[in-house]
Amino acid sequence: MELLEAIRVRKSVRAYKPDPVSEDTLMDLLNAAVRAPSSVNSQPWEFFLVMGDALDALRKAYVEQVRAGVPPHPEIAIPQQKGTSPGLAGVYRDRQIALAKQMFQLLGIGKGEKDKMQAWTETMYRFYDAPAAIILVIDEALISGWPLVDTGLMAGTLAYAALEYGLGTCIIRAIVDYPEQLRAVVGIPNSKQTIVGLSIGYPDWEAPVNQLDSEREALKNLVTLVDQPKS
Ligand SMILES: Cc1cc2nc3c(=O)[nH]c(=O)nc-3n(C[C@H](O)[C@H](O)[C@H](O)COP(=O)(O)O)c2cc1C
């Protein structure tokens, strides 16, 4: 796929066909993605490829946490813009709400429909029933600044490279929301920090949620052109 076309068409895939993705394909994908840039070429990322019974066990453990009402507590802090409670505020919150509205409309979830909402939340914590997940971790010694940027670049690179294999992805923070369960099921040692994950599989393009086309802020609100020194 042509590069700009890939940037245009990539979207988060939140429903997958049950078809498995072969280990060879996933390894080819990772092999391509490790060409991603990183600060001083430190390549801080490490990957846990989770599939089969392990992924099912993780889904089960996560849904148990959600049903028990355990608040998410990822090792990378949730943005804390609202003062005491985690979450976004201002324009960032507005964008989050706009996304949720679009999504719930496609899913047929109305205001106050708690059971449907709970079911959808559980779907997210089953990582959209994807046949595979990639968990990105970095060494605990690197847990600040640039290595996080590098890991974000890796997540993006994986999402774009996946298109070339006919695969869809969703970068999912929720996949690292319950670190104790994640570490226990996947066997992630304490010397590694969990950062983010991706669900990955062959997209079910018939699914309503995959019709979602998320909005973008107008460029004029984001760009400051500077061609003269300010002082
Ligand atoms: C760091 C990061 C974390 C994300 N976490 C989640 C998540 O937990 N659940 C989810 O459904 N989508 C998650 N997303 C996907 C975003 O919601 C999505 O990228 C955004 O709405 C833009 O839509 P698009 O990817 O379809 O262009 C995450 C994306 C990023 C980059």
PDB file of C-alpha atoms and ligand atoms in Angstrom:
ATOM      1  CA  MET A   1       0.000   0.000   0.000  1.00  0.00           C
ATOM      2  CA  GLU A   2       1.239   3.448  -0.835  1.00  0.00           C
ATOM      3  CA  LEU A   3       2.468   5.267   2.265  1.00  0.00           C
ATOM      4  CA  LEU A   4       0.153   8.286   2.311  1.00  0.00           C
ATOM      5  CA  GLU A   5      -2.751   6.030   1.444  1.00  0.00           C
ATOM      6  CA  ALA A   6      -1.874   3.883   4.487  1.00  0.00           C
ATOM      7  CA  ILE A   7      -1.842   6.969   6.715  1.00  0.00           C
ATOM      8  CA  ARG A   8      -5.234   7.966   5.334  1.00  0.00           C
ATOM      9  CA  VAL A   9      -6.960   4.601   5.654  1.00  0.00           C
ATOM     10  CA  ARG A  10      -5.567   3.242   8.925  1.00  0.00           C
ATOM     11  CA  LYS A  11      -8.122   3.273  11.667  1.00  0.00           C
ATOM     12  CA  SER A  12      -8.594   1.517  14.961  1.00  0.00           C
ATOM     13  CA  VAL A  13     -10.185  -1.869  14.355  1.00  0.00           C
ATOM     14  CA  ARG A  14     -12.521  -2.922  17.153  1.00  0.00           C
ATOM     15  CA  ALA A  15     -14.008  -6.101  15.660  1.00  0.00           C
ATOM     16  CA  TYR A  16     -12.103  -8.984  14.096  1.00  0.00           C
ATOM     17  CA  LYS A  17     -12.723 -12.162  12.161  1.00  0.00           C
ATOM     18  CA  PRO A  18     -11.955 -15.242  14.268  1.00  0.00           C
ATOM     19  CA  ASP A  19      -9.264 -16.361  11.786  1.00  0.00           C
ATOM     20  CA  PRO A  20      -5.922 -16.808  13.529  1.00  0.00           C
ATOM     21  CA  VAL A  21      -2.861 -14.815  12.495  1.00  0.00           C
ATOM     22  CA  SER A  22       0.125 -17.050  11.959  1.00  0.00           C
ATOM     23  CA  GLU A  23       3.175 -16.676  14.152  1.00  0.00           C
ATOM     24  CA  ASP A  24       5.245 -16.276  10.966  1.00  0.00           C
ATOM     25  CA  THR A  25       3.140 -13.317   9.848  1.00  0.00           C
ATOM     26  CA  LEU A  26       3.421 -11.659  13.244  1.00  0.00           C
ATOM     27  CA  MET A  27       7.167 -12.202  13.308  1.00  0.00           C
ATOM     28  CA  ASP A  28       7.474 -10.731   9.780  1.00  0.00           C
ATOM     29  CA  LEU A  29       5.480  -7.733  10.955  1.00  0.00           C
ATOM     30  CA  LEU A  30       7.702  -7.235  13.999  1.00  0.00           C
ATOM     31  CA  ASN A  31      10.772  -7.653  11.841  1.00  0.00           C
ATOM     32  CA  ALA A  32       9.562  -4.809   9.635  1.00  0.00           C
ATOM     33  CA  ALA A  33       8.522  -2.605  12.555  1.00  0.00           C
ATOM     34  CA  VAL A  34      11.847  -2.775  14.394  1.00  0.00           C
ATOM     35  CA  ARG A  35      13.146  -0.379  11.735  1.00  0.00           C
ATOM     36  CA  ALA A  36      11.247   2.311  13.679  1.00  0.00           C
ATOM     37  CA  PRO A  37      13.408   5.201  14.894  1.00  0.00           C
ATOM     38  CA  SER A  38      14.335   5.587  18.557  1.00  0.00           C
ATOM     39  CA  SER A  39      16.351   8.060  20.589  1.00  0.00           C
ATOM     40  CA  VAL A  40      20.100   7.349  20.159  1.00  0.00           C
ATOM     41  CA  ASN A  41      18.957   4.101  18.515  1.00  0.00           C
ATOM     42  CA  SER A  42      18.324   2.742  22.001  1.00  0.00           C
ATOM     43  CA  GLN A  43      15.462   0.532  20.722  1.00  0.00           C
ATOM     44  CA  PRO A  44      13.925   0.321  24.183  1.00  0.00           C
ATOM     45  CA  TRP A  45      10.947  -1.803  23.111  1.00  0.00           C
ATOM     46  CA  GLU A  46      10.390  -5.452  23.853  1.00  0.00           C
ATOM     47  CA  PHE A  47       7.353  -7.426  22.743  1.00  0.00           C
ATOM     48  CA  PHE A  48       5.139 -10.075  24.254  1.00  0.00           C
ATOM     49  CA  LEU A  49       3.107 -11.771  21.528  1.00  0.00           C
ATOM     50  CA  VAL A  50       0.036 -13.173  23.195  1.00  0.00           C
ATOM     51  CA  MET A  51      -2.246 -15.650  21.449  1.00  0.00           C
ATOM     52  CA  GLY A  52      -4.387 -18.729  21.964  1.00  0.00           C
ATOM     53  CA  ASP A  53      -5.110 -19.948  25.487  1.00  0.00           C
ATOM     54  CA  ALA A  54      -2.876 -17.279  27.027  1.00  0.00           C
ATOM     55  CA  LEU A  55      -4.861 -14.470  25.418  1.00  0.00           C
ATOM     56  CA  ASP A  56      -8.137 -16.104  26.450  1.00  0.00           C
ATOM     57  CA  ALA A  57      -6.869 -16.409  30.032  1.00  0.00           C
ATOM     58  CA  LEU A  58      -5.920 -12.718  29.987  1.00  0.00           C
ATOM     59  CA  ARG A  59      -9.347 -11.715  28.678  1.00  0.00           C
ATOM     60  CA  LYS A  60     -10.994 -13.771  31.430  1.00  0.00           C
ATOM     61  CA  ALA A  61      -8.805 -12.254  34.147  1.00  0.00           C
ATOM     62  CA  TYR A  62      -9.478  -8.711  32.900  1.00  0.00           C
ATOM     63  CA  VAL A  63     -13.240  -9.155  32.630  1.00  0.00           C
ATOM     64  CA  GLU A  64     -13.216 -10.458  36.223  1.00  0.00           C
ATOM     65  CA  GLN A  65     -11.479  -7.249  37.320  1.00  0.00           C
ATOM     66  CA  VAL A  66     -13.976  -5.106  35.436  1.00  0.00           C
ATOM     67  CA  ARG A  67     -16.956  -6.998  36.884  1.00  0.00           C
ATOM     68  CA  ALA A  68     -15.469  -6.637  40.369  1.00  0.00           C
ATOM     69  CA  GLY A  69     -15.339  -2.870  39.804  1.00  0.00           C
ATOM     70  CA  VAL A  70     -11.550  -2.662  40.191  1.00  0.00           C
ATOM     71  CA  PRO A  71     -10.406   0.719  38.812  1.00  0.00           C
ATOM     72  CA  PRO A  72      -7.846   0.556  35.995  1.00  0.00           C
ATOM     73  CA  HIS A  73      -4.344   1.171  37.271  1.00  0.00           C
ATOM     74  CA  PRO A  74      -1.829   1.001  34.398  1.00  0.00           C
ATOM     75  CA  GLU A  75       1.846   1.446  35.198  1.00  0.00           C
ATOM     76  CA  ILE A  76       1.929   4.484  32.912  1.00  0.00           C
ATOM     77  CA  ALA A  77      -0.163   7.081  34.686  1.00  0.00           C
ATOM     78  CA  ILE A  78      -3.559   7.991  33.251  1.00  0.00           C
ATOM     79  CA  PRO A  79      -3.504  11.760  32.479  1.00  0.00           C
ATOM     80  CA  GLN A  80      -4.676  13.652  35.551  1.00  0.00           C
ATOM     81  CA  GLN A  81      -6.009  16.916  34.186  1.00  0.00           C
ATOM     82  CA  LYS A  82      -9.117  17.166  36.283  1.00  0.00           C
ATOM     83  CA  GLY A  83      -7.373  17.673  39.611  1.00  0.00           C
ATOM     84  CA  THR A  84      -8.047  14.750  41.872  1.00  0.00           C
ATOM     85  CA  SER A  85      -9.705  12.263  39.529  1.00  0.00           C
ATOM     86  CA  PRO A  86      -7.864  10.789  36.547  1.00  0.00           C
ATOM     87  CA  GLY A  87      -9.101  11.967  33.196  1.00  0.00           C
ATOM     88  CA  LEU A  88      -8.928  14.662  30.581  1.00  0.00           C
ATOM     89  CA  ALA A  89     -10.387  18.171  30.659  1.00  0.00           C
ATOM     90  CA  GLY A  90     -11.068  20.996  28.214  1.00  0.00           C
ATOM     91  CA  VAL A  91     -10.644  20.415  24.511  1.00  0.00           C
ATOM     92  CA  TYR A  92      -9.096  16.992  25.110  1.00  0.00           C
ATOM     93  CA  ARG A  93     -12.154  15.866  27.031  1.00  0.00           C
ATOM     94  CA  ASP A  94     -14.369  17.328  24.288  1.00  0.00           C
ATOM     95  CA  ARG A  95     -12.587  15.197  21.708  1.00  0.00           C
ATOM     96  CA  GLN A  96     -12.902  12.124  23.924  1.00  0.00           C
ATOM     97  CA  ILE A  97     -16.646  12.733  24.261  1.00  0.00           C
ATOM     98  CA  ALA A  98     -17.033  13.282  20.505  1.00  0.00           C
ATOM     99  CA  LEU A  99     -15.347   9.929  19.890  1.00  0.00           C
ATOM    100  CA  ALA A 100     -17.545   8.165  22.446  1.00  0.00           C
ATOM    101  CA  LYS A 101     -20.702   9.686  20.916  1.00  0.00           C
ATOM    102  CA  GLN A 102     -19.748   8.510  17.432  1.00  0.00           C
ATOM    103  CA  MET A 103     -18.913   5.057  18.728  1.00  0.00           C
ATOM    104  CA  PHE A 104     -22.029   4.597  20.841  1.00  0.00           C
ATOM    105  CA  GLN A 105     -24.231   5.709  17.985  1.00  0.00           C
ATOM    106  CA  LEU A 106     -22.732   3.051  15.715  1.00  0.00           C
ATOM    107  CA  LEU A 107     -23.078   0.483  18.485  1.00  0.00           C
ATOM    108  CA  GLY A 108     -26.666   1.471  19.248  1.00  0.00           C
ATOM    109  CA  ILE A 109     -25.881   2.323  22.870  1.00  0.00           C
ATOM    110  CA  GLY A 110     -28.171   5.062  24.157  1.00  0.00           C
ATOM    111  CA  LYS A 111     -27.679   7.337  27.152  1.00  0.00           C
ATOM    112  CA  GLY A 112     -28.147   5.464  30.424  1.00  0.00           C
ATOM    113  CA  GLU A 113     -28.153   2.001  28.804  1.00  0.00           C
ATOM    114  CA  LYS A 114     -25.924   0.593  31.480  1.00  0.00           C
ATOM    115  CA  ASP A 115     -26.088  -3.076  30.481  1.00  0.00           C
ATOM    116  CA  LYS A 116     -25.079  -2.348  26.890  1.00  0.00           C
ATOM    117  CA  MET A 117     -22.343  -0.040  28.144  1.00  0.00           C
ATOM    118  CA  GLN A 118     -21.040  -2.712  30.492  1.00  0.00           C
ATOM    119  CA  ALA A 119     -21.074  -5.259  27.644  1.00  0.00           C
ATOM    120  CA  TRP A 120     -19.092  -2.897  25.438  1.00  0.00           C
ATOM    121  CA  THR A 121     -16.583  -2.165  28.211  1.00  0.00           C
ATOM    122  CA  GLU A 122     -16.071  -5.898  28.601  1.00  0.00           C
ATOM    123  CA  THR A 123     -15.576  -6.187  24.838  1.00  0.00           C
ATOM    124  CA  MET A 124     -12.736  -3.683  25.130  1.00  0.00           C
ATOM    125  CA  TYR A 125     -11.244  -5.645  28.012  1.00  0.00           C
ATOM    126  CA  ARG A 126     -11.436  -8.746  25.806  1.00  0.00           C
ATOM    127  CA  PHE A 127      -9.298  -6.703  23.412  1.00  0.00           C
ATOM    128  CA  TYR A 128     -12.105  -6.762  20.893  1.00  0.00           C
ATOM    129  CA  ASP A 129     -11.789 -10.561  20.643  1.00  0.00           C
ATOM    130  CA  ALA A 130      -8.746 -10.211  18.417  1.00  0.00           C
ATOM    131  CA  PRO A 131      -6.861 -13.442  17.764  1.00  0.00           C
ATOM    132  CA  ALA A 132      -3.579 -11.889  18.887  1.00  0.00           C
ATOM    133  CA  ALA A 133      -2.207  -9.078  21.009  1.00  0.00           C
ATOM    134  CA  ILE A 134       1.184  -7.424  21.186  1.00  0.00           C
ATOM    135  CA  ILE A 135       2.212  -6.009  24.548  1.00  0.00           C
ATOM    136  CA  LEU A 136       4.964  -3.393  24.477  1.00  0.00           C
ATOM    137  CA  VAL A 137       7.260  -3.221  27.490  1.00  0.00           C
ATOM    138  CA  ILE A 138      10.495  -1.418  28.271  1.00  0.00           C
ATOM    139  CA  ASP A 139      13.157  -2.008  30.853  1.00  0.00           C
ATOM    140  CA  GLU A 140      12.271  -0.562  34.269  1.00  0.00           C
ATOM    141  CA  ALA A 141      15.498   1.506  34.164  1.00  0.00           C
ATOM    142  CA  LEU A 142      14.094   3.478  31.192  1.00  0.00           C
ATOM    143  CA  ILE A 143      10.793   4.523  32.626  1.00  0.00           C
ATOM    144  CA  SER A 144      10.656   8.218  31.746  1.00  0.00           C
ATOM    145  CA  GLY A 145      10.904  10.596  28.820  1.00  0.00           C
ATOM    146  CA  TRP A 146      12.242   9.476  25.487  1.00  0.00           C
ATOM    147  CA  PRO A 147      11.796   5.714  25.768  1.00  0.00           C
ATOM    148  CA  LEU A 148       8.064   6.364  26.080  1.00  0.00           C
ATOM    149  CA  VAL A 149       8.167   8.443  22.902  1.00  0.00           C
ATOM    150  CA  ASP A 150      10.108   5.639  21.210  1.00  0.00           C
ATOM    151  CA  THR A 151       7.545   3.068  22.298  1.00  0.00           C
ATOM    152  CA  GLY A 152       4.747   5.229  20.909  1.00  0.00           C
ATOM    153  CA  LEU A 153       6.565   5.361  17.594  1.00  0.00           C
ATOM    154  CA  MET A 154       6.807   1.590  17.656  1.00  0.00           C
ATOM    155  CA  ALA A 155       3.095   1.232  18.310  1.00  0.00           C
ATOM    156  CA  GLY A 156       2.363   3.491  15.339  1.00  0.00           C
ATOM    157  CA  THR A 157       4.835   1.707  13.115  1.00  0.00           C
ATOM    158  CA  LEU A 158       3.220  -1.632  13.952  1.00  0.00           C
ATOM    159  CA  ALA A 159      -0.232  -0.236  13.182  1.00  0.00           C
ATOM    160  CA  TYR A 160       0.850   0.983   9.751  1.00  0.00           C
ATOM    161  CA  ALA A 161       2.994  -2.012   8.841  1.00  0.00           C
ATOM    162  CA  ALA A 162       0.106  -4.327   9.764  1.00  0.00           C
ATOM    163  CA  LEU A 163      -1.913  -2.928   6.841  1.00  0.00           C
ATOM    164  CA  GLU A 164       0.536  -4.448   4.412  1.00  0.00           C
ATOM    165  CA  TYR A 165      -0.399  -7.901   5.766  1.00  0.00           C
ATOM    166  CA  GLY A 166      -4.138  -7.218   5.527  1.00  0.00           C
ATOM    167  CA  LEU A 167      -4.222  -6.925   9.312  1.00  0.00           C
ATOM    168  CA  GLY A 168      -6.056  -4.398  11.438  1.00  0.00           C
ATOM    169  CA  THR A 169      -4.976  -3.133  14.839  1.00  0.00           C
ATOM    170  CA  CYS A 170      -6.181  -1.098  17.734  1.00  0.00           C
ATOM    171  CA  ILE A 171      -3.600   0.448  20.010  1.00  0.00           C
ATOM    172  CA  ILE A 172      -5.131  -0.230  23.421  1.00  0.00           C
ATOM    173  CA  ARG A 173      -4.168   1.322  26.717  1.00  0.00           C
ATOM    174  CA  ALA A 174      -6.769  -0.847  28.421  1.00  0.00           C
ATOM    175  CA  ILE A 175      -4.628  -3.875  27.644  1.00  0.00           C
ATOM    176  CA  VAL A 176      -2.186  -2.784  30.367  1.00  0.00           C
ATOM    177  CA  ASP A 177      -4.866  -1.582  32.805  1.00  0.00           C
ATOM    178  CA  TYR A 178      -4.484  -4.501  35.229  1.00  0.00           C
ATOM    179  CA  PRO A 179      -0.734  -5.058  35.534  1.00  0.00           C
ATOM    180  CA  GLU A 180      -0.926  -7.795  38.177  1.00  0.00           C
ATOM    181  CA  GLN A 181      -3.112  -9.994  35.965  1.00  0.00           C
ATOM    182  CA  LEU A 182      -1.101  -9.095  32.867  1.00  0.00           C
ATOM    183  CA  ARG A 183       2.198  -9.983  34.514  1.00  0.00           C
ATOM    184  CA  ALA A 184       0.863 -13.223  35.979  1.00  0.00           C
ATOM    185  CA  VAL A 185      -0.810 -14.560  32.829  1.00  0.00           C
ATOM    186  CA  VAL A 186       1.783 -13.422  30.284  1.00  0.00           C
ATOM    187  CA  GLY A 187       4.818 -13.913  32.541  1.00  0.00           C
ATOM    188  CA  ILE A 188       6.192 -10.381  32.339  1.00  0.00           C
ATOM    189  CA  PRO A 189       9.052  -9.992  34.827  1.00  0.00           C
ATOM    190  CA  ASN A 190       9.091  -7.127  37.345  1.00  0.00           C
ATOM    191  CA  SER A 191      12.206  -5.758  35.644  1.00  0.00           C
ATOM    192  CA  LYS A 192      10.009  -4.670  32.697  1.00  0.00           C
ATOM    193  CA  GLN A 193       7.433  -1.880  32.656  1.00  0.00           C
ATOM    194  CA  THR A 194       4.258  -2.415  30.687  1.00  0.00           C
ATOM    195  CA  ILE A 195       3.472   0.541  28.403  1.00  0.00           C
ATOM    196  CA  VAL A 196       0.721  -0.211  25.904  1.00  0.00           C
ATOM    197  CA  GLY A 197      -0.590  -2.989  23.706  1.00  0.00           C
ATOM    198  CA  LEU A 198      -2.230  -3.636  20.375  1.00  0.00           C
ATOM    199  CA  SER A 199      -4.992  -5.989  19.386  1.00  0.00           C
ATOM    200  CA  ILE A 200      -4.274  -7.455  15.983  1.00  0.00           C
ATOM    201  CA  GLY A 201      -6.166  -9.598  13.507  1.00  0.00           C
ATOM    202  CA  TYR A 202      -8.103  -9.659  10.254  1.00  0.00           C
ATOM    203  CA  PRO A 203     -10.738  -6.911  10.411  1.00  0.00           C
ATOM    204  CA  ASP A 204     -14.433  -7.700  10.330  1.00  0.00           C
ATOM    205  CA  TRP A 205     -15.404  -4.835   8.061  1.00  0.00           C
ATOM    206  CA  GLU A 206     -19.093  -5.713   8.389  1.00  0.00           C
ATOM    207  CA  ALA A 207     -19.089  -4.819  12.087  1.00  0.00           C
ATOM    208  CA  PRO A 208     -20.786  -1.459  12.750  1.00  0.00           C
ATOM    209  CA  VAL A 209     -18.007  -0.276  15.079  1.00  0.00           C
ATOM    210  CA  ASN A 210     -15.487  -0.592  12.274  1.00  0.00           C
ATOM    211  CA  GLN A 211     -17.453   2.001  10.284  1.00  0.00           C
ATOM    212  CA  LEU A 212     -16.217   4.609  12.760  1.00  0.00           C
ATOM    213  CA  ASP A 213     -14.245   7.415  11.174  1.00  0.00           C
ATOM    214  CA  SER A 214     -12.818   9.440  14.040  1.00  0.00           C
ATOM    215  CA  GLU A 215     -12.666  13.207  13.647  1.00  0.00           C
ATOM    216  CA  ARG A 216      -9.573  15.384  13.520  1.00  0.00           C
ATOM    217  CA  GLU A 217      -8.993  18.914  14.726  1.00  0.00           C
ATOM    218  CA  ALA A 218      -8.632  21.515  11.977  1.00  0.00           C
ATOM    219  CA  LEU A 219      -4.970  22.049  11.229  1.00  0.00           C
ATOM    220  CA  LYS A 220      -5.272  25.796  11.685  1.00  0.00           C
ATOM    221  CA  ASN A 221      -5.919  25.180  15.392  1.00  0.00           C
ATOM    222  CA  LEU A 222      -2.796  23.092  15.755  1.00  0.00           C
ATOM    223  CA  VAL A 223      -0.077  24.740  13.715  1.00  0.00           C
ATOM    224  CA  THR A 224       2.008  27.790  14.581  1.00  0.00           C
ATOM    225  CA  LEU A 225       4.170  28.892  11.684  1.00  0.00           C
ATOM    226  CA  VAL A 226       7.364  30.570  12.788  1.00  0.00           C
ATOM    227  CA  ASP A 227       9.692  32.155  10.235  1.00  0.00           C
ATOM    228  CA  GLN A 228      11.012  35.098  12.236  1.00  0.00           C
ATOM    229  CA  PRO A 229      12.780  35.035  15.588  1.00  0.00           C
ATOM    230  CA  LYS A 230      10.407  35.977  18.415  1.00  0.00           C
ATOM    231  CA  SER A 231      13.053  38.016  20.185  1.00  0.00           C
TER     232      SER A 231
HETATM  233  C1  LIG B   1      -1.801   5.377  23.325  1.00  0.00           C
HETATM  234  C2  LIG B   1      -3.157   4.973  22.810  1.00  0.00           C
HETATM  235  C3  LIG B   1      -4.026   4.307  23.657  1.00  0.00           C
HETATM  236  C4  LIG B   1      -5.282   3.898  23.182  1.00  0.00           C
HETATM  237  N1  LIG B   1      -6.093   3.182  24.017  1.00  0.00           N
HETATM  238  C5  LIG B   1      -7.297   2.750  23.554  1.00  0.00           C
HETATM  239  C6  LIG B   1      -8.131   1.945  24.377  1.00  0.00           C
HETATM  240  O1  LIG B   1      -7.813   1.645  25.540  1.00  0.00           O
HETATM  241  N2  LIG B   1      -9.299   1.504  23.863  1.00  0.00           N
HETATM  242  C7  LIG B   1      -9.683   1.802  22.570  1.00  0.00           C
HETATM  243  O2  LIG B   1     -10.737   1.351  22.134  1.00  0.00           O
HETATM  244  N3  LIG B   1      -8.905   2.565  21.775  1.00  0.00           N
HETATM  245  C8  LIG B   1      -7.734   3.035  22.228  1.00  0.00           C
HETATM  246  N4  LIG B   1      -6.927   3.802  21.409  1.00  0.00           N
HETATM  247  C9  LIG B   1      -7.371   4.125  20.038  1.00  0.00           C
HETATM  248  C10 LIG B   1      -7.820   5.575  19.939  1.00  0.00           C
HETATM  249  O3  LIG B   1      -9.094   5.712  20.523  1.00  0.00           O
HETATM  250  C11 LIG B   1      -7.843   5.973  18.464  1.00  0.00           C
HETATM  251  O4  LIG B   1      -6.544   5.921  17.939  1.00  0.00           O
HETATM  252  C12 LIG B   1      -8.407   7.370  18.238  1.00  0.00           C
HETATM  253  O5  LIG B   1      -9.747   7.429  18.647  1.00  0.00           O
HETATM  254  C13 LIG B   1      -8.309   7.775  16.773  1.00  0.00           C
HETATM  255  O6  LIG B   1      -9.043   6.883  15.982  1.00  0.00           O
HETATM  256  P1  LIG B   1      -8.369   6.026  14.833  1.00  0.00           P
HETATM  257  O7  LIG B   1      -7.261   5.216  15.424  1.00  0.00           O
HETATM  258  O8  LIG B   1      -9.477   5.160  14.310  1.00  0.00           O
HETATM  259  O9  LIG B   1      -7.839   6.971  13.802  1.00  0.00           O
HETATM  260  C14 LIG B   1      -5.687   4.213  21.857  1.00  0.00           C
HETATM  261  C15 LIG B   1      -4.790   4.874  20.999  1.00  0.00           C
HETATM  262  C16 LIG B   1      -3.540   5.244  21.471  1.00  0.00           C
HETATM  263  C17 LIG B   1      -2.576   5.937  20.519  1.00  0.00           C
END
